[in-house]
Short mmCIF file of C-alpha atoms in Angstrom, two decimals:
data_model
loop_
_atom_site.label_atom_id
_atom_site.label_comp_id
_atom_site.label_asym_id
_atom_site.label_seq_id
_atom_site.Cartn_x
_atom_site.Cartn_y
_atom_site.Cartn_z
CA UNK Q 920 36.65 63.55 122.66
CA UNK Q 921 39.35 65.53 120.89
CA UNK Q 922 41.89 67.54 122.81
CA UNK Q 923 42.33 71.01 121.47
CA UNK Q 924 45.51 72.71 122.51
CA UNK Q 925 45.57 76.31 121.44
CA UNK Q 926 48.86 77.87 120.43
CA UNK Q 927 49.60 79.22 123.87
CA UNK Q 928 48.88 76.51 126.35
CA UNK Q 929 48.13 78.91 129.17
CA UNK Q 930 44.96 80.30 127.65
CA UNK Q 931 41.56 79.09 128.77
CA UNK Q 932 38.78 78.16 126.34
CA UNK Q 933 37.00 81.36 127.30
CA UNK Q 934 40.05 83.46 126.43
CA UNK Q 935 40.38 81.74 123.09
CA UNK Q 936 36.72 82.30 122.26
CA UNK Q 937 36.90 85.92 123.30
CA UNK Q 938 39.96 86.48 121.13
CA UNK Q 939 38.19 84.90 118.17
CA UNK Q 940 35.15 87.13 118.72
CA UNK Q 941 37.31 90.21 118.82
CA UNK Q 942 39.22 89.26 115.67
CA UNK Q 943 36.02 88.34 113.83
CA UNK Q 944 34.30 91.55 114.92
CA UNK Q 945 37.13 93.67 113.52
CA UNK Q 946 37.24 91.58 110.34
CA UNK Q 947 33.47 91.93 109.82
CA UNK Q 948 33.46 95.64 110.64
CA UNK Q 949 36.20 96.34 108.10
CA UNK Q 950 34.32 94.49 105.36
CA UNK Q 951 30.97 96.06 106.22
CA UNK Q 952 32.36 99.58 106.21
CA UNK Q 953 34.93 99.45 103.41
CA UNK Q 954 33.80 96.61 101.14
CA UNK Q 955 32.61 98.79 98.27
CA UNK Q 956 33.16 102.45 97.53
CA UNK Q 957 31.82 104.50 100.48
CA UNK Q 958 30.04 101.43 101.83
CA UNK Q 959 29.53 103.11 105.19
CA UNK Q 960 27.40 105.86 103.67
CA UNK Q 961 24.98 103.31 102.21
CA UNK Q 962 24.45 101.88 105.68
CA UNK Q 963 22.72 105.17 106.52
CA UNK Q 964 21.26 106.09 103.15
CA UNK Q 965 19.41 102.83 102.53
CA UNK Q 966 17.03 103.09 105.51
CA UNK Q 967 16.85 106.89 105.19
CA UNK Q 968 15.66 106.74 101.56
CA UNK Q 969 13.20 104.00 102.42
CA UNK Q 970 11.76 105.95 105.31
CA UNK Q 971 11.74 109.22 103.38
CA UNK Q 972 9.82 107.71 100.49
CA UNK Q 973 7.23 106.04 102.71
CA UNK Q 974 6.79 109.22 104.72
CA UNK Q 975 6.23 111.22 101.58
CA UNK Q 976 3.58 108.84 100.31
CA UNK Q 977 1.77 108.63 103.62
CA UNK Q 978 1.91 112.19 104.88
CA UNK Q 979 1.37 114.02 101.60
CA UNK Q 980 -1.03 111.64 99.93
CA UNK Q 981 -2.86 110.04 102.82
CA UNK Q 982 -3.25 110.59 106.54
CA UNK Q 983 -1.59 112.96 108.98
CA UNK Q 984 -2.19 111.21 112.28
CA UNK Q 985 -2.29 107.50 113.13
CA UNK Q 986 -3.59 106.33 116.53
CA UNK Q 987 -2.76 109.64 118.14
CA UNK Q 988 0.79 110.32 116.92
CA UNK Q 989 2.05 111.95 113.79
CA UNK Q 990 2.34 109.63 110.80
CA UNK Q 991 5.95 110.66 110.22
CA UNK Q 992 7.13 109.49 113.63
CA UNK Q 993 4.83 106.45 113.50
CA UNK Q 994 6.39 105.32 110.22
CA UNK Q 995 9.93 106.20 111.20
CA UNK Q 996 9.86 104.16 114.40
CA UNK Q 997 8.23 101.23 112.62
CA UNK Q 998 10.80 101.27 109.83
CA UNK Q 999 13.81 101.56 112.12
CA UNK Q 1000 12.39 98.74 114.24
CA UNK Q 1001 11.87 96.41 111.28
CA UNK Q 1002 15.29 97.32 109.85
CA UNK Q 1003 16.89 96.41 113.18
CA UNK Q 1004 15.27 92.99 112.98
CA UNK Q 1005 15.69 92.37 109.28
CA UNK Q 1006 19.29 93.48 108.84
CA UNK Q 1007 20.36 91.43 111.84
CA UNK Q 1008 18.44 88.41 110.56
CA UNK Q 1009 19.82 88.52 107.00
CA UNK Q 1010 23.40 89.34 107.98
CA UNK Q 1011 23.58 86.54 110.53
CA UNK Q 1012 21.93 84.05 108.19
CA UNK Q 1013 24.81 84.49 105.73
CA UNK Q 1014 27.56 84.60 108.34
CA UNK Q 1015 28.74 81.01 107.93
CA UNK Q 1016 29.09 81.07 104.14
CA UNK Q 1017 30.93 84.42 104.20
CA UNK Q 1018 33.52 83.16 106.67
CA UNK Q 1019 34.00 79.62 105.44
CA UNK Q 1020 37.67 80.06 104.61
CA UNK Q 1021 38.41 81.07 108.21
CA UNK Q 1022 37.31 77.69 109.57
CA UNK Q 1023 40.80 76.55 108.55
CA UNK Q 1024 41.76 77.77 112.01
CA UNK Q 1025 40.25 75.38 114.51
CA UNK Q 1026 39.67 78.15 117.06
CA UNK Q 1027 37.02 79.66 114.78
CA UNK Q 1028 33.65 77.93 115.10
CA UNK Q 1029 30.61 78.63 112.88
CA UNK Q 1030 28.59 79.94 115.82
CA UNK Q 1031 31.28 82.58 116.50
CA UNK Q 1032 30.77 84.12 113.07
CA UNK Q 1033 26.98 84.32 113.58
CA UNK Q 1034 27.24 85.89 117.04
CA UNK Q 1035 29.83 88.50 116.07
CA UNK Q 1036 27.87 89.48 112.96
CA UNK Q 1037 24.74 89.87 115.07
CA UNK Q 1038 26.62 92.06 117.53
CA UNK Q 1039 28.08 94.22 114.77
CA UNK Q 1040 24.71 94.66 113.08
CA UNK Q 1041 23.06 95.63 116.37
CA UNK Q 1042 25.78 98.20 116.96
CA UNK Q 1043 25.44 99.65 113.45
CA UNK Q 1044 21.63 99.81 113.68
CA UNK Q 1045 21.96 101.65 117.00
CA UNK Q 1046 24.08 104.30 115.28
CA UNK Q 1047 21.77 104.46 112.25
CA UNK Q 1048 18.66 104.73 114.46
CA UNK Q 1049 20.13 107.45 116.66
CA UNK Q 1050 21.26 109.49 113.67
CA UNK Q 1051 17.97 109.08 111.79
CA UNK Q 1052 15.90 109.88 114.86
CA UNK Q 1053 17.87 113.01 115.65
CA UNK Q 1054 17.33 114.18 112.07
CA UNK Q 1055 13.60 114.41 112.84
CA UNK Q 1056 14.34 117.23 115.30
CA UNK Q 1057 16.12 119.15 112.55
CA UNK Q 1058 13.11 118.65 110.29
CA UNK Q 1059 10.78 119.94 113.01
CA UNK Q 1060 8.65 116.91 113.89
CA UNK Q 1061 10.90 115.27 116.46
CA UNK Q 1062 9.46 114.04 119.75
CA UNK Q 1063 11.41 113.31 122.92
CA UNK Q 1064 10.49 109.69 123.81
CA UNK Q 1065 8.11 109.60 126.74
CA UNK Q 1066 9.29 106.18 127.97
CA UNK Q 1067 12.88 105.68 126.74
CA UNK Q 1068 13.35 102.38 128.62
CA UNK Q 1069 10.46 100.71 126.81
CA UNK Q 1070 11.83 102.08 123.53
CA UNK Q 1071 15.25 100.58 124.22
CA UNK Q 1072 13.70 97.30 125.38
CA UNK Q 1073 11.58 97.03 122.22
CA UNK Q 1074 14.57 97.56 119.92
CA UNK Q 1075 16.67 95.15 121.98
CA UNK Q 1076 13.93 92.53 121.72
CA UNK Q 1077 13.67 92.96 117.95
CA UNK Q 1078 17.44 92.70 117.60
CA UNK Q 1079 17.48 89.56 119.73
CA UNK Q 1080 14.68 88.05 117.64
CA UNK Q 1081 16.74 88.79 114.52
CA UNK Q 1082 19.78 87.14 116.07
CA UNK Q 1083 17.74 84.10 117.10
CA UNK Q 1084 16.25 83.84 113.63
CA UNK Q 1085 19.75 84.09 112.12
CA UNK Q 1086 21.14 81.43 114.44
CA UNK Q 1087 18.45 79.00 113.31
CA UNK Q 1088 18.44 80.04 109.65
CA UNK Q 1089 22.26 79.93 109.33
CA UNK Q 1090 22.26 76.25 110.33
CA UNK Q 1091 19.28 75.35 108.15
CA UNK Q 1092 20.54 77.13 105.00
CA UNK Q 1093 23.94 75.52 105.40
CA UNK Q 1094 22.55 72.01 105.85
CA UNK Q 1095 19.80 72.32 103.22
CA UNK Q 1096 20.66 75.05 100.66
CA UNK Q 1097 17.12 74.95 99.18
CA UNK Q 1098 15.74 76.08 102.54
CA UNK Q 1099 17.79 79.27 102.21
CA UNK Q 1100 15.62 80.40 99.31
CA UNK Q 1101 12.43 79.68 101.25
CA UNK Q 1102 13.72 81.48 104.34
CA UNK Q 1103 14.55 84.63 102.37
CA UNK Q 1104 11.07 84.46 100.82
CA UNK Q 1105 9.58 84.28 104.32
CA UNK Q 1106 11.41 87.40 105.35
CA UNK Q 1107 10.28 89.62 102.48
CA UNK Q 1108 6.56 90.06 103.31
CA UNK Q 1109 7.43 90.51 107.01
CA UNK Q 1110 7.39 94.22 106.28
CA UNK Q 1111 3.70 94.09 105.38
CA UNK Q 1112 2.41 91.73 108.07
CA UNK Q 1113 4.24 93.40 110.96
CA UNK Q 1114 2.25 96.62 110.84
CA UNK Q 1115 5.08 98.83 109.60
CA UNK Q 1116 3.22 100.61 106.82
CA UNK Q 1117 -0.38 100.14 107.92
CA UNK Q 1118 -1.78 99.90 111.44
CA UNK Q 1119 -2.62 96.39 112.62
CA UNK Q 1120 -5.40 97.98 114.71
CA UNK Q 1121 -7.33 98.77 111.51
CA UNK Q 1122 -7.76 95.10 110.68
CA UNK Q 1123 -10.94 93.28 111.79
CA UNK Q 1124 -10.67 90.76 114.52
CA UNK Q 1125 -10.22 87.15 113.55
CA UNK Q 1126 -7.37 88.26 111.24
CA UNK Q 1127 -5.88 90.74 113.68
CA UNK Q 1128 -5.32 88.10 116.33
CA UNK Q 1129 -3.68 85.93 113.70
CA UNK Q 1130 -1.31 88.73 112.76
CA UNK Q 1131 -0.50 89.23 116.42
CA UNK Q 1132 1.03 85.76 116.61
CA UNK Q 1133 3.96 87.42 114.86
CA UNK Q 1134 6.20 88.61 117.73
CA UNK Q 1135 7.59 91.50 115.66
CA UNK Q 1136 4.20 93.25 115.82
CA UNK Q 1137 4.55 93.48 119.59
CA UNK Q 1138 8.07 94.94 119.40
CA UNK Q 1139 7.13 97.55 116.81
CA UNK Q 1140 3.94 98.63 118.60
CA UNK Q 1141 5.74 98.82 121.97
CA UNK Q 1142 8.39 101.05 120.45
CA UNK Q 1143 5.70 103.38 119.13
CA UNK Q 1144 3.82 103.45 122.41
CA UNK Q 1145 7.04 104.52 124.13
CA UNK Q 1146 7.21 107.70 122.05
CA UNK Q 1147 4.11 109.46 123.31
CA UNK Q 1148 1.61 108.92 126.14
CA UNK Q 1149 -1.18 109.84 123.71
CA UNK Q 1150 -0.52 106.90 121.42
CA UNK Q 1151 -3.29 104.28 121.50
CA UNK Q 1152 -1.40 101.01 121.26
CA UNK Q 1153 -2.87 97.80 119.98
CA UNK Q 1154 -4.99 95.98 122.56
CA UNK Q 1155 -3.34 92.77 123.67
CA UNK Q 1156 0.13 94.26 123.20
CA UNK Q 1157 2.74 92.25 125.12
CA UNK Q 1158 6.45 93.09 125.04
CA UNK Q 1159 7.10 90.01 127.16
CA UNK Q 1160 5.81 87.83 124.31
CA UNK Q 1161 8.49 89.28 122.01
CA UNK Q 1162 11.21 88.39 124.50
CA UNK Q 1163 9.78 84.92 125.06
CA UNK Q 1164 9.99 84.28 121.32
CA UNK Q 1165 13.44 85.88 121.07
CA UNK Q 1166 14.91 83.73 123.84
CA UNK Q 1167 13.17 80.68 122.39
CA UNK Q 1168 14.73 81.34 118.98
CA UNK Q 1169 18.18 82.02 120.46
CA UNK Q 1170 18.01 78.83 122.52
CA UNK Q 1171 16.87 76.74 119.56
CA UNK Q 1172 19.52 78.33 117.35
CA UNK Q 1173 22.34 77.68 119.81
CA UNK Q 1174 21.12 74.11 120.27
CA UNK Q 1175 21.18 73.57 116.49
CA UNK Q 1176 24.69 75.03 116.30
CA UNK Q 1177 25.81 72.70 119.07
CA UNK Q 1178 24.18 69.68 117.45
CA UNK Q 1179 25.57 70.36 113.96
CA UNK Q 1180 28.89 71.98 114.96
CA UNK Q 1181 30.95 69.32 113.19
CA UNK Q 1182 28.86 69.21 110.02
CA UNK Q 1183 28.86 73.00 109.65
CA UNK Q 1184 32.61 73.46 109.89
CA UNK Q 1185 33.24 70.84 107.23
CA UNK Q 1186 33.17 71.65 103.55
CA UNK M 237 52.81 63.74 120.28
CA UNK M 238 49.63 63.09 118.33
CA UNK M 239 47.63 59.91 118.79
CA UNK M 240 45.22 58.83 116.06
CA UNK M 241 43.03 56.11 117.47
CA UNK M 242 40.89 53.91 115.20
CA UNK M 243 39.79 56.76 112.94
CA UNK M 244 37.13 56.31 110.27
CA UNK M 245 36.24 59.04 107.83
CA UNK M 246 33.95 59.33 104.86
CA UNK M 247 32.31 62.28 103.12
CA UNK M 248 28.73 62.79 102.10
CA UNK M 249 28.09 62.96 98.40
CA UNK M 250 24.93 63.78 96.48
CA UNK M 251 24.20 60.05 96.40
CA UNK M 252 24.41 59.43 100.15
CA UNK M 253 27.52 58.52 102.11
CA UNK M 254 30.64 57.96 100.04
CA UNK M 255 33.32 55.30 100.40
CA UNK M 256 35.46 55.13 103.54
CA UNK M 257 38.45 57.36 102.84
CA UNK M 258 40.06 56.34 106.12
CA UNK M 259 39.05 52.91 107.29
CA UNK M 260 40.34 52.26 110.79
CA UNK M 261 43.56 54.26 111.01
CA UNK M 262 45.78 53.84 114.08
CA UNK M 263 48.88 56.02 114.29
CA UNK M 264 51.13 57.67 116.83
CA UNK M 265 53.14 60.64 115.66
CA UNK M 266 56.13 60.77 118.02
CA UNK M 267 57.66 64.05 119.16
CA UNK M 268 60.44 65.50 117.02
CA UNK M 269 60.13 63.09 114.11
CA UNK M 270 59.40 64.51 110.67
CA UNK M 271 56.87 62.39 108.88
CA UNK M 272 56.04 62.28 105.18
CA UNK M 273 52.71 61.03 103.88
CA UNK M 274 52.65 59.16 100.60
CA UNK M 275 49.83 57.55 98.67
CA UNK M 276 47.92 57.88 95.44
CA UNK M 277 45.52 60.74 94.68
CA UNK M 278 42.40 60.32 96.78
CA UNK M 279 44.01 57.93 99.22
CA UNK M 280 43.20 60.27 102.12
CA UNK M 281 46.46 62.17 102.66
CA UNK M 282 44.87 65.60 102.88
CA UNK M 283 41.93 64.19 104.82
CA UNK M 284 44.30 62.82 107.44
CA UNK M 285 46.09 66.16 107.64
CA UNK M 286 42.80 68.00 108.09
CA UNK M 287 41.78 65.62 110.87
CA UNK M 288 45.15 65.95 112.60
CA UNK M 289 44.94 69.73 112.21
CA UNK M 290 41.56 69.71 113.92
CA UNK M 291 39.57 71.45 111.21
CA UNK M 292 37.53 68.36 110.45
CA UNK M 293 36.20 65.61 112.70
CA UNK M 294 36.34 61.86 112.16
CA UNK M 295 33.09 59.89 111.80
CA UNK M 296 34.44 57.45 114.35
CA UNK M 297 37.53 57.28 116.53
CA UNK M 298 39.52 59.95 118.31
CA UNK M 299 42.52 62.18 117.69
CA UNK M 300 44.50 63.47 120.65
CA UNK M 301 46.79 66.41 120.14
CA UNK M 302 49.19 66.52 123.06
CA UNK M 303 51.15 69.46 121.69
CA UNK M 304 50.63 72.71 119.84
CA UNK M 305 49.68 71.81 116.30
CA UNK M 306 49.54 74.32 113.45
CA UNK M 307 46.63 74.59 111.06
CA UNK M 308 47.22 72.67 107.80
CA UNK M 309 49.22 75.17 105.81
CA UNK M 310 49.12 75.56 102.09
CA UNK M 311 45.89 73.91 101.02
CA UNK M 312 44.31 77.15 99.89
CA UNK M 313 42.15 77.85 102.93
CA UNK M 314 42.66 80.25 105.77
CA UNK M 315 42.59 83.45 103.75
CA UNK M 316 39.50 85.67 103.55
CA UNK M 317 39.59 86.84 99.95
CA UNK M 318 37.87 90.19 100.43
CA UNK M 319 40.45 91.28 103.01
CA UNK M 320 43.97 92.46 102.24
CA UNK M 321 47.04 90.41 103.07
CA UNK M 322 47.75 92.66 106.04
CA UNK M 323 44.18 92.35 107.40
CA UNK M 324 44.35 88.57 107.08
CA UNK M 325 47.67 88.56 108.90
CA UNK M 326 46.22 90.69 111.70
CA UNK M 327 43.25 88.35 112.02
CA UNK M 328 45.49 85.31 112.39
CA UNK M 329 47.69 87.11 114.94
CA UNK M 330 44.63 88.04 116.98
CA UNK M 331 43.09 84.59 117.14
CA UNK M 332 46.46 83.19 118.24
CA UNK M 333 46.65 85.63 121.11
CA UNK M 334 49.34 87.94 119.78
CA UNK M 335 47.45 91.17 120.16
CA UNK M 336 50.35 92.89 121.93
CA UNK M 337 53.22 92.12 119.55
CA UNK M 338 51.08 92.32 116.43
CA UNK M 339 53.35 94.91 114.79
CA UNK M 340 56.45 92.70 115.01
CA UNK M 341 54.65 89.67 113.65
CA UNK M 342 53.17 91.63 110.76
CA UNK M 343 56.60 92.97 109.93
CA UNK M 344 57.98 89.43 109.89
CA UNK M 345 55.13 88.10 107.74
CA UNK M 346 55.46 91.03 105.33
CA UNK M 347 59.18 90.61 104.87
CA UNK M 348 59.00 86.84 104.49
CA UNK M 349 56.11 86.80 102.01
CA UNK M 350 57.80 89.47 99.81
CA UNK M 351 54.51 90.63 98.38
CA UNK M 352 55.53 94.29 98.06
CA UNK M 353 52.61 96.68 97.68
CA UNK M 354 50.24 93.76 97.13
CA UNK M 355 50.34 93.13 100.87
CA UNK M 356 47.76 95.93 101.14
CA UNK M 357 45.61 94.68 98.27
CA UNK M 358 42.69 92.25 98.69
CA UNK M 359 43.69 88.60 98.58
CA UNK M 360 41.30 87.93 95.67
CA UNK M 361 43.67 89.92 93.44
CA UNK M 362 46.57 87.55 94.29
CA UNK M 363 47.95 84.86 92.05
CA UNK M 364 48.04 81.35 93.49
CA UNK M 365 51.79 81.67 94.07
CA UNK M 366 51.30 84.89 96.03
CA UNK M 367 48.57 83.28 98.10
CA UNK M 368 50.72 80.37 99.13
CA UNK M 369 53.62 82.68 99.96
CA UNK M 370 51.36 84.58 102.32
CA UNK M 371 50.01 81.36 103.85
CA UNK M 372 53.48 80.00 104.37
CA UNK M 373 54.70 83.25 105.95
CA UNK M 374 51.64 83.26 108.25
CA UNK M 375 52.31 79.80 109.59
CA UNK M 376 55.97 80.60 110.19
CA UNK M 377 55.09 83.60 112.33
CA UNK M 378 53.87 81.44 115.22
CA UNK M 379 55.57 78.85 117.37
CA UNK M 380 54.09 75.38 117.08
CA UNK M 381 55.44 72.02 118.15
CA UNK M 382 54.08 70.37 115.03
CA UNK M 383 53.71 72.01 111.63
CA UNK M 384 51.33 70.46 109.12
CA UNK M 385 52.24 71.10 105.51
CA UNK M 386 50.11 70.09 102.54
CA UNK M 387 52.34 70.54 99.48
CA UNK M 388 53.34 73.98 100.73
CA UNK M 389 56.84 73.78 99.30
CA UNK M 390 55.47 73.09 95.82
CA UNK M 391 54.12 76.62 95.48
CA UNK M 392 55.83 79.74 94.28
CA UNK M 393 58.78 80.32 91.98
CA UNK M 394 62.25 78.84 92.29
CA UNK M 395 63.57 81.61 94.52
CA UNK M 396 60.68 81.23 96.96
CA UNK M 397 60.89 77.44 96.90
CA UNK M 398 64.50 77.66 98.06
CA UNK M 399 63.57 80.16 100.73
CA UNK M 400 60.68 77.97 101.91
CA UNK M 401 62.91 74.93 102.01
CA UNK M 402 65.52 76.65 104.18
CA UNK M 403 62.78 77.97 106.46
CA UNK M 404 61.35 74.47 106.83
CA UNK M 405 64.85 73.19 107.64
CA UNK M 406 65.08 75.75 110.42
CA UNK M 407 61.69 74.64 111.76
CA UNK M 408 62.79 71.03 111.74
CA UNK M 409 65.48 71.91 114.30
CA UNK M 410 63.03 72.72 117.08
CA UNK M 411 59.70 71.28 115.95
CA UNK M 412 58.39 68.43 113.87
CA UNK M 413 56.74 68.52 110.48
CA UNK M 414 54.02 66.33 109.05
CA UNK M 415 53.96 66.80 105.31
CA UNK M 416 52.27 65.67 102.15
CA UNK M 417 54.30 66.01 99.00
CA UNK M 418 54.47 64.37 95.61
CA UNK M 419 58.09 65.42 95.31
CA UNK M 420 60.25 62.49 96.30
CA UNK M 421 63.24 64.77 96.79
CA UNK M 422 61.35 67.02 99.20
CA UNK M 423 60.23 64.06 101.28
CA UNK M 424 63.71 62.56 101.44
CA UNK M 425 65.17 65.95 102.29
CA UNK M 426 62.93 66.64 105.29
CA UNK M 427 61.41 63.44 106.57
CA UNK M 428 62.92 60.52 108.39
CA UNK M 429 59.76 58.45 108.86
CA UNK M 430 56.97 57.83 106.41
CA UNK M 431 53.32 56.81 106.27
CA UNK M 432 51.89 55.03 103.26
CA UNK M 433 48.12 55.41 102.86
CA UNK M 434 46.53 52.62 100.89
CA UNK M 435 42.90 51.42 100.70
CA UNK M 436 41.91 53.43 103.76
CA UNK M 437 44.65 51.98 105.94
CA UNK M 438 47.81 53.70 107.16
CA UNK M 439 51.15 51.88 107.22
CA UNK M 440 53.96 53.33 109.30
CA UNK M 441 57.60 53.05 108.18
CA UNK M 442 60.51 54.19 110.32
CA UNK M 443 62.40 55.01 107.13
CA UNK M 444 60.84 57.25 104.48
CA UNK M 445 62.63 55.26 101.75
CA UNK M 446 60.72 52.11 102.75
CA UNK M 447 57.44 54.03 102.60
CA UNK M 448 58.29 55.30 99.13
CA UNK M 449 59.26 51.78 98.06
CA UNK M 450 55.96 50.35 99.31
CA UNK M 451 54.05 53.15 97.58
CA UNK M 452 55.84 52.58 94.28
CA UNK M 453 55.30 48.86 94.55
CA UNK M 454 51.54 49.39 94.76
CA UNK M 455 51.35 51.33 91.49
CA UNK M 456 50.32 49.04 88.63
CA UNK M 457 52.92 49.02 85.88
#
């Protein structure tokens, strides 16, 4: 419908998009790491304090072993997994509003800001997870993962689910601001219903199968089962289900971005 | 050349769709003609510039840009306020494909904007004059066939206004300018043709003086 000549006529649409992604990635990384005083340190401290506190409560006050692995590792994996999902989801949801002034350049599309934020958040959570996990070896309860591929796949699936959620939520909160409040409310109890702080396996059946509709449960449990062969994972665990949901979300999100591309870029 | 073909545009308000700001606009911006847009407040001057600049889409109709068109400069957008002037400049260089000669462009932008040490401070600490100096310098750092200016020469102090005017003159030698300005002098200085926007319609005049005359004639005494 509308011809878009970029500033150098020789460049293909793909080149233009790639350049925008690169520029946005660097712009987002700079803000994320230097926005406030020592912002980069909080990226690590926030999950570490969270995990440390939960570990203290559970290991000192309550149980030592859950489903065959140590509570410390069980909690740590669950927390890192849910952080990977949640940080990606919240950061991408707010991507459009944080970059609104940059839509003055017609190369920059709303979906670009969501995708680059998702990529950055995944990268940061990879660093945070690796650093936190290696700390467990220094503290003396570290375990070499028994099935590293499943571990990586579980985290990747959770990240992708977060990205898909963000793609959908970013469109919805922009079109209907009231929905933004409801969406952030939805994401707060996710911590409790995803089996991060208490095992889903301990819940009696009609309710357990309801909780297992939540794809995050499958990602978190798969990650834990990849740590040790002695872990008894939840029956009915299905990593494929997580990926089905993730790809479904991403597809729906991209479709929404395509459908509302014009509306989103406008004021 | 830019062809605006039967363009309709209205905005959504809290009470449903608003009035038609542009109501069937047909225009052809020829190559190498500087055009000034005149019209009353709210007559759709900035809306037309945004549509021509490609950062907004018409409700109906098409806009064909058959040349390299700048983003609309000087309307306050295009700067990320948490980033410094330098970081903003780098971002704009990158999305325009100037990764390799980024240092030269930054140097040019820095010297033209004359922001001093503030160039490395976040944009949200800038005054509005400083902001528009940076925006103007940014748009000058790239080669376009058509530059879109929304009151950009109105910003800044006297010294910068003169500098901006001479820079715009230099642009006018090799590219064309589409500008909105409420300064009659500015329009007469830069533009040969004019467009008068009135009641959602656009009227083309080959002489900017005729456009200004038509505009003045429409104002109730």
